[in-house]
Short mmCIF file of C-alpha atoms in Angstrom, two decimals:
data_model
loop_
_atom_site.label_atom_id
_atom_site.label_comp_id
_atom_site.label_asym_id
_atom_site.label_seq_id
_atom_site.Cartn_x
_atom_site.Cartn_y
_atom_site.Cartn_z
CA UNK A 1 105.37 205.88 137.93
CA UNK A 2 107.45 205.21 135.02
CA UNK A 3 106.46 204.47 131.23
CA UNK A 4 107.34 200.41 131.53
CA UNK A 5 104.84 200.26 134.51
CA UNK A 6 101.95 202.10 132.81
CA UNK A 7 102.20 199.78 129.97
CA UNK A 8 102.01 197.09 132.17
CA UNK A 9 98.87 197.95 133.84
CA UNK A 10 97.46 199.53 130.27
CA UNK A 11 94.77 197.04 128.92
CA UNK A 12 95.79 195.01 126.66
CA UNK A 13 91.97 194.33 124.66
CA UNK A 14 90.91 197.51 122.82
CA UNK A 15 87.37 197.27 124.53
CA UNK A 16 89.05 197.40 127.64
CA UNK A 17 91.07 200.57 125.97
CA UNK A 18 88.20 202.41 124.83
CA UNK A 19 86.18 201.76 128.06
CA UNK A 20 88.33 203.44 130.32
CA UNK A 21 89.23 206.34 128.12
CA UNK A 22 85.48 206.67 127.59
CA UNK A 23 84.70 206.26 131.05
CA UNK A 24 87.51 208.41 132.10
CA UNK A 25 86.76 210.97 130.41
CA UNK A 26 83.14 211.23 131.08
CA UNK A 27 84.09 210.86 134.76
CA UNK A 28 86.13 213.78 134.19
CA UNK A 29 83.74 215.87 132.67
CA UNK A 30 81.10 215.48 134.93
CA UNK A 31 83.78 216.12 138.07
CA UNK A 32 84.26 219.68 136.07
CA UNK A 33 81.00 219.92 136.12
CA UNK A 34 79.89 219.31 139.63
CA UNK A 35 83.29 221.35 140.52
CA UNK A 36 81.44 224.24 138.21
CA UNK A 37 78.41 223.95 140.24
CA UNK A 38 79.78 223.42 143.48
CA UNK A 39 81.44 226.90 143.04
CA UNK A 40 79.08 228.53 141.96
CA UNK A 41 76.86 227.89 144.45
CA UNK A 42 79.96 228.04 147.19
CA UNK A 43 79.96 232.02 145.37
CA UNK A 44 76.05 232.30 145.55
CA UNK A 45 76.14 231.73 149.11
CA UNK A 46 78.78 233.39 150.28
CA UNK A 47 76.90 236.14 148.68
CA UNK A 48 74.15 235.83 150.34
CA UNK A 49 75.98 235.69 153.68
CA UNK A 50 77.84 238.52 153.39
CA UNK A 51 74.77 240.57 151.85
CA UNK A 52 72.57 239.30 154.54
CA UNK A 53 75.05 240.07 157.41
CA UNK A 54 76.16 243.80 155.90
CA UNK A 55 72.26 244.47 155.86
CA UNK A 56 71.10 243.17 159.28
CA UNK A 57 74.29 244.23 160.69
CA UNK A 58 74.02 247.84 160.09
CA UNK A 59 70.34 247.78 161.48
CA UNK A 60 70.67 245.92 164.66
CA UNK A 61 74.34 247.77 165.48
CA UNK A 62 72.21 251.41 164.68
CA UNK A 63 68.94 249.76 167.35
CA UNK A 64 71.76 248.58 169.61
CA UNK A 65 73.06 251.92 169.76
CA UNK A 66 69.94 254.02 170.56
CA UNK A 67 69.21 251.88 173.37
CA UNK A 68 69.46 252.52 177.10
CA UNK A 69 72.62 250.24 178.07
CA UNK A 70 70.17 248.28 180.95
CA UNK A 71 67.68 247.61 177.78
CA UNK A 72 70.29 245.94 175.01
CA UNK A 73 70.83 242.40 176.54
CA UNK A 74 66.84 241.83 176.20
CA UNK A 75 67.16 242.31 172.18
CA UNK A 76 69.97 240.14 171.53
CA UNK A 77 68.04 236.99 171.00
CA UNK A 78 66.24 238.57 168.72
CA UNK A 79 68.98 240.52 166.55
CA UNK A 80 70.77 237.19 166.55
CA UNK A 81 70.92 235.12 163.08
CA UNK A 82 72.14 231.49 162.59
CA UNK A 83 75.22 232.75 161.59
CA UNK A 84 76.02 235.39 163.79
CA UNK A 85 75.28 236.48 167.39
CA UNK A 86 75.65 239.33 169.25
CA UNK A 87 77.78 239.54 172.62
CA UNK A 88 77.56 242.43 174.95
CA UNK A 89 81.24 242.93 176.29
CA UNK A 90 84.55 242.07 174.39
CA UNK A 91 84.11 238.47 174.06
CA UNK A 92 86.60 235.27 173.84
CA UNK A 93 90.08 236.20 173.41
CA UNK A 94 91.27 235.87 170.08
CA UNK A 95 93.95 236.10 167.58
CA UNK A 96 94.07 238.30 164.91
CA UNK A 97 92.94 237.16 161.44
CA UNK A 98 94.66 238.85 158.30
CA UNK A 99 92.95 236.27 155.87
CA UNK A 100 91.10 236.93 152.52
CA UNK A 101 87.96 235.73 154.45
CA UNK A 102 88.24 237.95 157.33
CA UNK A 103 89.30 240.86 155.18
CA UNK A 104 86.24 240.79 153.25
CA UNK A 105 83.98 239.81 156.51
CA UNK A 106 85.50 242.89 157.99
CA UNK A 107 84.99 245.47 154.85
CA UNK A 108 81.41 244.20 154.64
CA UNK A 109 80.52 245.06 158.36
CA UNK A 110 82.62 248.45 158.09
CA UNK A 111 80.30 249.46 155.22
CA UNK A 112 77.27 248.70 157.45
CA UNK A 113 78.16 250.65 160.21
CA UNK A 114 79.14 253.68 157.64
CA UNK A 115 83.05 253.57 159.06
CA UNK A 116 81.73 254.95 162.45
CA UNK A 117 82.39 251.94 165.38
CA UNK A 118 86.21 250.98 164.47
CA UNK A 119 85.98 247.14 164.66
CA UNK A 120 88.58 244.72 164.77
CA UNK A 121 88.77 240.70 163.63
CA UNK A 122 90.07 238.07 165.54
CA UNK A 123 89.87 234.44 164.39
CA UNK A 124 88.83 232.36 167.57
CA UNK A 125 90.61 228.68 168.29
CA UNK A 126 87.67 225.48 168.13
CA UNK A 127 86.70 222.55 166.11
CA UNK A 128 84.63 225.64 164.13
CA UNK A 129 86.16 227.98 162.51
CA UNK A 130 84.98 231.37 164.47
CA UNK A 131 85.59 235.21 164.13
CA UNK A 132 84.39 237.58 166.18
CA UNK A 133 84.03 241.49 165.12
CA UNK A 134 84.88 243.67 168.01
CA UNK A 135 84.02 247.45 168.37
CA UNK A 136 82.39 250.31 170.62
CA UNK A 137 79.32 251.84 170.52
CA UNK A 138 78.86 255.70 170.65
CA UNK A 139 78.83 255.47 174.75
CA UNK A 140 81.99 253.13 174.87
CA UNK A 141 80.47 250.26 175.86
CA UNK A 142 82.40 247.23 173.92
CA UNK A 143 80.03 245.14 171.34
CA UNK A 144 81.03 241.29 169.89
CA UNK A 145 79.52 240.43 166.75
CA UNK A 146 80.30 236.23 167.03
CA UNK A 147 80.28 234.87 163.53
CA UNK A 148 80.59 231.09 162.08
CA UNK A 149 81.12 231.82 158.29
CA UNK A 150 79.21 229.31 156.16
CA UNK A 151 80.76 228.25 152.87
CA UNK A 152 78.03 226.59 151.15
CA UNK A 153 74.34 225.58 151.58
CA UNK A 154 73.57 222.77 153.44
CA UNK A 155 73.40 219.81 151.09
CA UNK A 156 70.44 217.18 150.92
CA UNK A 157 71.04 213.71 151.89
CA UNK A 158 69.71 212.23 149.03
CA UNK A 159 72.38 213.81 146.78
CA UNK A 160 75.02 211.82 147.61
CA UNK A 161 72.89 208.63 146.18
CA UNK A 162 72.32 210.60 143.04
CA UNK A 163 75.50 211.15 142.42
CA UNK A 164 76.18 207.45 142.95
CA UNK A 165 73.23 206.20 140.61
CA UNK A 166 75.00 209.04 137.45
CA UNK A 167 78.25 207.29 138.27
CA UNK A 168 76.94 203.85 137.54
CA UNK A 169 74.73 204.92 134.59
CA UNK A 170 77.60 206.42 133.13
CA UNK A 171 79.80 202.99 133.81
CA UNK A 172 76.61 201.41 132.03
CA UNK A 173 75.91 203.80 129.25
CA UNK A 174 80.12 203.63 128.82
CA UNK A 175 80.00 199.65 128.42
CA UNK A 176 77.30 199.51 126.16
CA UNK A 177 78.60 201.91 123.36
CA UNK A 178 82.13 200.47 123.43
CA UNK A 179 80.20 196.83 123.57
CA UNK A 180 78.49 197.94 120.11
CA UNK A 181 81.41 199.76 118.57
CA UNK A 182 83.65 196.70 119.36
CA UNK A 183 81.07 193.93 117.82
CA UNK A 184 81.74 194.14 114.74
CA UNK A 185 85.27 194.07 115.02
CA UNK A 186 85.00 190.20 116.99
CA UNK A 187 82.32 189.62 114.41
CA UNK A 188 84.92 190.05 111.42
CA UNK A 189 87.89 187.79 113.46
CA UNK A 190 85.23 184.95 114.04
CA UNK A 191 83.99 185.38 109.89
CA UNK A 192 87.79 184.71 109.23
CA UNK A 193 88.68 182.30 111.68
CA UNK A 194 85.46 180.34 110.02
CA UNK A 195 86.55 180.93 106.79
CA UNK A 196 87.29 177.74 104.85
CA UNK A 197 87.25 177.50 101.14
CA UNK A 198 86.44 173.90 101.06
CA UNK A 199 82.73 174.57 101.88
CA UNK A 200 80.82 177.59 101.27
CA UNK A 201 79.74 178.90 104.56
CA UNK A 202 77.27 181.62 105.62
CA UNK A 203 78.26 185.46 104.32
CA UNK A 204 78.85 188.10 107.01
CA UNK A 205 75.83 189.98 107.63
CA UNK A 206 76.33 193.45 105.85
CA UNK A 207 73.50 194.83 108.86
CA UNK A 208 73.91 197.53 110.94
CA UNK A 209 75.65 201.17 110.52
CA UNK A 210 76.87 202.17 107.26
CA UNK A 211 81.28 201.49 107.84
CA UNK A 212 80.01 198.04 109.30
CA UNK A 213 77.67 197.04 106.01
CA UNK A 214 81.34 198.82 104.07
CA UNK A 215 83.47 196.32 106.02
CA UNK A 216 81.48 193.17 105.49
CA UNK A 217 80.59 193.81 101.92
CA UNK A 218 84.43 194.11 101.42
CA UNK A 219 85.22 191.03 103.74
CA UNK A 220 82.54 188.74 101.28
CA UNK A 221 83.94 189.79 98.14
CA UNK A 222 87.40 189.51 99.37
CA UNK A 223 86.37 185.64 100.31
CA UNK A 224 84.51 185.04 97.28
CA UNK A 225 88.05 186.76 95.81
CA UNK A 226 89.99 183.90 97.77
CA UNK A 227 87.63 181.08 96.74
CA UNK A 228 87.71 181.68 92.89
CA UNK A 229 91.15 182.22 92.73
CA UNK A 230 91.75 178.81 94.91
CA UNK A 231 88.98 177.21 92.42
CA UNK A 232 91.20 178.26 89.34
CA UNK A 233 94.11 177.28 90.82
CA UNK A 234 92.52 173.11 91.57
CA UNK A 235 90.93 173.84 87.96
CA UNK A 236 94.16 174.16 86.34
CA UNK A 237 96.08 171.37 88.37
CA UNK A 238 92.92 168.79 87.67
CA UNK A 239 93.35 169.69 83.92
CA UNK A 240 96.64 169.81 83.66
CA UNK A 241 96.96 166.73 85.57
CA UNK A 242 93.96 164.66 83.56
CA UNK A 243 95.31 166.24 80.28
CA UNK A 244 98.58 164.63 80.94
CA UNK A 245 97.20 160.92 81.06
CA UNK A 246 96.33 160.37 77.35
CA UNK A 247 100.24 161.09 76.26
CA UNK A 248 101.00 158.78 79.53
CA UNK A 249 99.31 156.22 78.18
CA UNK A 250 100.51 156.43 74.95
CA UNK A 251 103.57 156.56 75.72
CA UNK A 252 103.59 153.42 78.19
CA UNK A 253 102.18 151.53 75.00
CA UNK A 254 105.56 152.64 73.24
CA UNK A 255 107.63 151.00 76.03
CA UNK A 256 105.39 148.01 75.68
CA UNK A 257 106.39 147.68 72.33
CA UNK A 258 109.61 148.21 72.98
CA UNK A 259 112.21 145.77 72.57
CA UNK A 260 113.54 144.09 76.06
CA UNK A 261 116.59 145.58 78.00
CA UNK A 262 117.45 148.14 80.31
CA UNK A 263 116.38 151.11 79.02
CA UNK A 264 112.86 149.48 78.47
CA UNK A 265 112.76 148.63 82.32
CA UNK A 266 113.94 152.04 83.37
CA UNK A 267 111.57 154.02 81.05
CA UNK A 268 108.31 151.91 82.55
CA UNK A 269 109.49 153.18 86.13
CA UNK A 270 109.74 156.39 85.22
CA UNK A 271 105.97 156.47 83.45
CA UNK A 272 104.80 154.66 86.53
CA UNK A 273 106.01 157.44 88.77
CA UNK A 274 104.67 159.79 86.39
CA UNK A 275 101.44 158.18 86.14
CA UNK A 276 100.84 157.77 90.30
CA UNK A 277 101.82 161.86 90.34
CA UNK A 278 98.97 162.77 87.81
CA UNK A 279 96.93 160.32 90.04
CA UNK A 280 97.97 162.53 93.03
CA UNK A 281 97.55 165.66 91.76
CA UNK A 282 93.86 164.71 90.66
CA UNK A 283 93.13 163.43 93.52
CA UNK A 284 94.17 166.60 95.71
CA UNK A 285 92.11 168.80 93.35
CA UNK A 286 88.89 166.22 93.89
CA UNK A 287 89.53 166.60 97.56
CA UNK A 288 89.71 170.15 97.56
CA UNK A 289 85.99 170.51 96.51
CA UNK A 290 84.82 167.91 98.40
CA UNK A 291 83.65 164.16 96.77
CA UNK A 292 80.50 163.85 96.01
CA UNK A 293 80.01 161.07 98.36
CA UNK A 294 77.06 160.71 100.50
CA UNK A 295 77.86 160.47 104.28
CA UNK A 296 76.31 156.95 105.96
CA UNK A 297 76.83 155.30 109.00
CA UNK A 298 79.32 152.66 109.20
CA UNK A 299 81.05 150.58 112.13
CA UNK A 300 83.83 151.64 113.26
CA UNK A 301 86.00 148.07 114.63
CA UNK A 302 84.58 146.65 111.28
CA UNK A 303 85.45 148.98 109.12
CA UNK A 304 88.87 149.92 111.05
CA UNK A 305 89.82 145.95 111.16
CA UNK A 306 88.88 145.11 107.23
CA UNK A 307 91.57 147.91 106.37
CA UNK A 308 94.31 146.88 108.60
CA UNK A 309 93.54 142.91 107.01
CA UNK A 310 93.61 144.77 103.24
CA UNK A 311 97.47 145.21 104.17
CA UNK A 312 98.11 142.73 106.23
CA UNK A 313 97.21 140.46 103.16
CA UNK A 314 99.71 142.15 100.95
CA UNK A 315 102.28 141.87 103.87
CA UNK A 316 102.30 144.47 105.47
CA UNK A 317 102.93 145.20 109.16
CA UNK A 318 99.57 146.73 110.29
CA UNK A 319 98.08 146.02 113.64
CA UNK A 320 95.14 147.31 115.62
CA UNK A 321 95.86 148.22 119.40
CA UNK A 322 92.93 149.55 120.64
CA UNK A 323 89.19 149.73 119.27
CA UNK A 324 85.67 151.04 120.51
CA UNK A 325 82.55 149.81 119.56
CA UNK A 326 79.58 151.84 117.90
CA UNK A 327 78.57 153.36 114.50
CA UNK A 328 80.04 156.99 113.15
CA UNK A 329 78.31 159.27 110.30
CA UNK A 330 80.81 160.09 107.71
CA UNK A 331 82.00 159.11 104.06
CA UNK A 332 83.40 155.41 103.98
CA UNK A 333 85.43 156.08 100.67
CA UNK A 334 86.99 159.22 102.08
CA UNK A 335 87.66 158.10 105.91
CA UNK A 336 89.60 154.62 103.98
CA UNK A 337 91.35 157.33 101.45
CA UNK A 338 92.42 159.31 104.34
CA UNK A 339 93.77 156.31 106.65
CA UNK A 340 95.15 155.10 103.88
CA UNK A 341 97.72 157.62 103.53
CA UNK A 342 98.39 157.58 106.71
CA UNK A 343 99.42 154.06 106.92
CA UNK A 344 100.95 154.53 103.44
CA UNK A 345 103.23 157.21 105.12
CA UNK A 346 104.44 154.89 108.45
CA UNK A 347 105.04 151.74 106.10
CA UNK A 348 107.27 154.02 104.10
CA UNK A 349 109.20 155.34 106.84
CA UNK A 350 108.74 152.60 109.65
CA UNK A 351 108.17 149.74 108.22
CA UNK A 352 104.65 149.09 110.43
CA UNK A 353 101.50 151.34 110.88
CA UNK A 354 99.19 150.90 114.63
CA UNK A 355 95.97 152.00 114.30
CA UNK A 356 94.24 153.25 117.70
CA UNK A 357 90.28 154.42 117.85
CA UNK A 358 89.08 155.44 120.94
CA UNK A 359 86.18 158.67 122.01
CA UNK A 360 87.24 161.90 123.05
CA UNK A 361 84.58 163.91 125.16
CA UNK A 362 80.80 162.72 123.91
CA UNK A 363 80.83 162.64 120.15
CA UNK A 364 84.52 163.23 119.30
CA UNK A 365 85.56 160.02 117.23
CA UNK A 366 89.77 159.80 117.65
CA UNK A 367 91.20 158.02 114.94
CA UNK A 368 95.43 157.90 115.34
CA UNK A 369 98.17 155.91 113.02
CA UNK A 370 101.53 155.45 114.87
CA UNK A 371 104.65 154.34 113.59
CA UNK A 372 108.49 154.60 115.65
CA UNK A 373 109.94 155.69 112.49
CA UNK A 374 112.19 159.25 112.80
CA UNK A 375 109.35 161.55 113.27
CA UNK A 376 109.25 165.10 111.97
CA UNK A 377 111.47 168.04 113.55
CA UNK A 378 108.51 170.30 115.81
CA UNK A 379 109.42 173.17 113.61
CA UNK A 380 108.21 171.04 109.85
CA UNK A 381 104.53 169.73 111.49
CA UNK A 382 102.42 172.48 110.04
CA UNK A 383 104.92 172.54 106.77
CA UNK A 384 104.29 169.09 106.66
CA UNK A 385 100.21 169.17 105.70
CA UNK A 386 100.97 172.05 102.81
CA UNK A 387 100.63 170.48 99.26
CA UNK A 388 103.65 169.92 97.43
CA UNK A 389 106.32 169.76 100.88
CA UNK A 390 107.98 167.18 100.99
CA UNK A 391 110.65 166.01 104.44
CA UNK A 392 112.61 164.18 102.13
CA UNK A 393 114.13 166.87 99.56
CA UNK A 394 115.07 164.55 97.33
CA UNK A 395 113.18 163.69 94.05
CA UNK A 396 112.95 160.06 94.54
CA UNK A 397 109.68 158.84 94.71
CA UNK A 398 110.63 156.25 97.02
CA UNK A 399 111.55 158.27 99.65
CA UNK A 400 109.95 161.75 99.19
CA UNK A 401 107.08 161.15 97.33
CA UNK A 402 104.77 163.71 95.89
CA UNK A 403 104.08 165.68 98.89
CA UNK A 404 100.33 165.69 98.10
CA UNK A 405 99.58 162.48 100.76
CA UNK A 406 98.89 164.35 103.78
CA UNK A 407 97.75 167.09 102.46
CA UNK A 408 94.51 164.98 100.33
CA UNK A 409 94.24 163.71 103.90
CA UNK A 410 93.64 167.29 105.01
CA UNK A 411 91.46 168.56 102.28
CA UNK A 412 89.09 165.42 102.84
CA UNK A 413 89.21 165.92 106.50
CA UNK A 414 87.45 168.93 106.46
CA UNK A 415 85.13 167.20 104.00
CA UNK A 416 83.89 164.73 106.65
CA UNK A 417 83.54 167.81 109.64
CA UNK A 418 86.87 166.27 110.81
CA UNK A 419 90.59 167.64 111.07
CA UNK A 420 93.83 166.22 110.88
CA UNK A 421 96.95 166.40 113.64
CA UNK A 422 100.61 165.74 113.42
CA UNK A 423 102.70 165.24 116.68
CA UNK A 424 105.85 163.09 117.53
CA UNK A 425 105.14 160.47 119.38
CA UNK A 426 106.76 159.93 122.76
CA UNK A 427 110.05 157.32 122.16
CA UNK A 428 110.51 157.96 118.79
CA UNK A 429 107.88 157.75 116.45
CA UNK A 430 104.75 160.39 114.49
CA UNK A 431 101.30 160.34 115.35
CA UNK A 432 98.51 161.36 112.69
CA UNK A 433 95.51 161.69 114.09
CA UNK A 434 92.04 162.53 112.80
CA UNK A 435 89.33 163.55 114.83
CA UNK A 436 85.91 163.33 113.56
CA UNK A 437 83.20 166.06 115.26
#
C-alpha cells in the first residue's frame, strides 16, 4: 500500500486520530496478552501430556510385559487414556515422522521404558493428526502405542463471548477518554467562533483538569486583551473625530465671512466633506458599542414604505417590490440607519435602490436593497464591509466616500441580533441584505 493511499484513508478529525491509535493499540496489547496466555497454557499442557504419558507409559508397557500373551488384550481398555491407546500387533501403516513433536513424543516414551523396547514413530494420514509408537516386548510380540497429541486444553464456550464483551468495553472505554480529551479543544473553537467584541458574551468556563482551567484562563484574558484594545482604538477615533468639530465649525464661520468668489465656494465644499467624515467616523465608533436604544416592536410594510417615501420625496428612485405583513423586535433608529446606507450606496452607484422584505424559515426577517449598478468583483465582498475600504480608490467623496457606510451597517447589525450580506445580483447589479434572527 503506498504512502498517498494511507493518507487517504488516515482520519482526517484528530478524535478520529487518537481513537484508533488508542484503540489500536490497546487491541494490540491485549492480543500480546492473550498470545502470552495462550502459550503458556499451550506449554502447560503439553507438559502435562507428555509427563502424564512418560509416567503411565512406563507402567502399563512394564504390566503389559509380565503378562501371559492370551491375558494382555483383556487390560487394554483399561491401560488406555484419552490420548493414547494401546494396540496389540503393529498397527496402521505409517510414515515416518522426523518432526520436533514426534522427536520429543519419542524421547519421552524411550525414557519410560528405560531404552529397553526400541520403538519407532510413524505419523499416520487422517483428518487427526496421529502417531503411533511401535516396539516389541521382551517375547517379540509387536506393541502400538496409538497417540492423538493434544496442544491445548479444551476451551469453554463461554470464552469466546468474553472475549467479545473486553473488545467492546475497550471500543467504549477508548471513545470515552478521547471524547473527554477532545472537549475542550471543540469547546475553545466554538468560544472563538462566538467571540464578538460588540457584546460581551459569557467567559469560557475555566472547569475541569488543570491545562484546561490554563487554556481558558488564557483564552478570557486574551479576549478581554482584544476587547480593550478594540475599545481604545473606537475611543481614540470618537475623540479624535468629536475633537475635530469645534475647529470645523469655526472655521466654516470664517468662510461665512468670507468675501464671495471661488475660493469661498470651494473652501465650504471642502469643510462640508470634512464635516460629514467626522460625522462618519463618530458614528462608526457609536455603532461599535452598540446605541443605547431600546429594542420595540414596529411594523415592518409601515415602517419599510415611510422610508422608501422619505426619498422618494427628495427625488429619489426608491421603490418597494415585495413586502410581508407582521411586527419585528428590533431598534427602529438603527434598522432606518442601517437601510439607509444601503440605499445611500445603490443611489450613488445606480441611480435607484429596490427594497424587498420577505421571511426566511420561522423567525428569520430578510431585509435586501438591490440596485443594477456594476456590482463588486467576488474577490472585494468581504473587503468591502472592513472600515475604511473603499471600491472606488479615489479620494473623491462623490464617488468613494468614506468607506465607513457599510461597515456602521455591520457594527449595528450585530447590535440588533442581525447580520449583514453582500452578493452580486444575477444581471448585473449588488444585493445587501440583512437578516434579522
Amino acid at each position: 500500500m503506498t504512502a498517498a493511499v494511507l493518507r487517504h484513508l488516515w482520519p482526517k478529525t484528530l478524535r478520529a486520530r487518537i481513537f484508533l491509535i488508542l484503540l489500536v493499540g490497546l487491541a494490540v496489547a491485549y492480543g500480546l496478552s492473550f498470545s502470552v496466555l495462550y502459550t503458556e497454557r499451550y506449554m502447560s499442557a503439553k507438559a502435562v501430556m507428555l509427563g502424564t504419558l512418560e509416567n503411565d507409559v512406563a507402567t502399563s508397557i512394564a504390566v503389559l510385559d509380565r503378562l501371559p500373551a492370551d491375558q494382555r488384550a483383556d487390560l487394554l481398555d483399561r491401560l488406555s487414556r484419552g490420548n493414547y491407546r494401546f494396540i496389540l500387533g503393529p498397527g496402521s501403516k505409517g510414515v515416518p515422522d522426523t518432526s520436533s513433536r514426534a522427536a520429543e513424543i519419542a524421547g519421552r516414551l524411550e525414557d519410560a521404558v528405560d531404552h529397553r523396547f526400541p520403538l519407532s514413530i510413524e505419523a499416520i494420514p487422517g483428518d487427526v493428526a496421529r502417531l503411533q509408537a511401535h516396539l516389541s516386548l521382551s517375547d517379540g510380540s509387536p506393541l502400538t502405542i496409538d497417540i492423538t497429541p493434544r496442544g491445548v486444553m479444551p476451551i469453554a464456550q463461554w470464552l469466546p463471548y468474553v472475549f467479545v464483551v473486553q473488545m467492546l468495553l475497550l471500543i467504549v472505554v477508548a471513545w470515552l477518554a478521547v471524547r473527554q480529551a477532545i472537549r475542550p479543544l471543540g469547546d475553545l473553537a466554538a468560544a472563538a467562533d462566538a467571540l464578538d467584541m460588540s457584546s460581551k458574551g459569557p467567559v469560557m468556563s475555566d472547569a475541569g483538569p488543570t491545562e484546561v482551567a490554563h487554556a481558558a484562563k488564557a483564552f478570557n484574558a486574551m479576549r478581554d486583551r482584544i476587547a480593550h484594545y478594540l475599545e481604545e482604538r473606537v475611543q481614540i477615533l470618537a475623540a479624535i473625530s468629536h475633537d475635530l468639530q469645534t475647529p470645523i465649525t469655526r472655521m466654516r464661520l470664517r468662510a461665512d465671512m468670507a468675501d464671495e468668489g471661488p475660493g469661498k465656494d470651494k473652501l465650504l465644499h471642502d469643510l462640508g466633506e470634512i464635516e460629514r467624515l467626522v460625522q462618519d467616523g463618530i458614528a462608526y465608533a457609536r455603532s461599535s458599542h452598540g446605541s443605547g436604544e431600546k429594542f420595540s416592536r414596529i411594523d415592518l410594510a409601515s415602517f419599510i414604505e415611510s422610508l422608501s417615501y422619505d426619498y422618494q420625496d427628495t427625488g429619489k428612485s426608491v421603490s418597494v417590490i415585495g413586502m410581508v405583513q407582521g411586527t419585528a423586535a428590533t431598534k427602529p433608529h438603527a434598522l432606518r440607519r442601517i437601510l439607509s446606507n444601503f440605499i445611500d450606496n445603490a443611489l450613488k452607484f445606480a441611480g435607484a435602490a429596490e427594497v424587498s422584505v420577505e421571511r426566511r424559515g420561522e423567525s428569520d426577517i430578510v431585509i435586501s436593497v438591490l440596485d443594477r449598478g456594476p456590482g463588486i468583483p467576488e474577490e472585494q465582498l468581504d473587503a468591502a464591509m472592513q472600515p475604511f475600504y473603499r471600491l472606488e480608490q479615489s479620494r473623491n467623496r462623490e464617488t468613494g466616500g468614506s468607506g465607513l457606510g457599510l461597515a456602521i451597517a455591520q457594527q449595528l447589525a450585530a447590535a440588533i441580533g442581525g447580520s449583514v450580506r453582500l452578493y452580486n445580483r444575477d444581471g448585473g447589479g449588488l444585493v445587501a441584505e440583512l437578516v434579522i434572527h
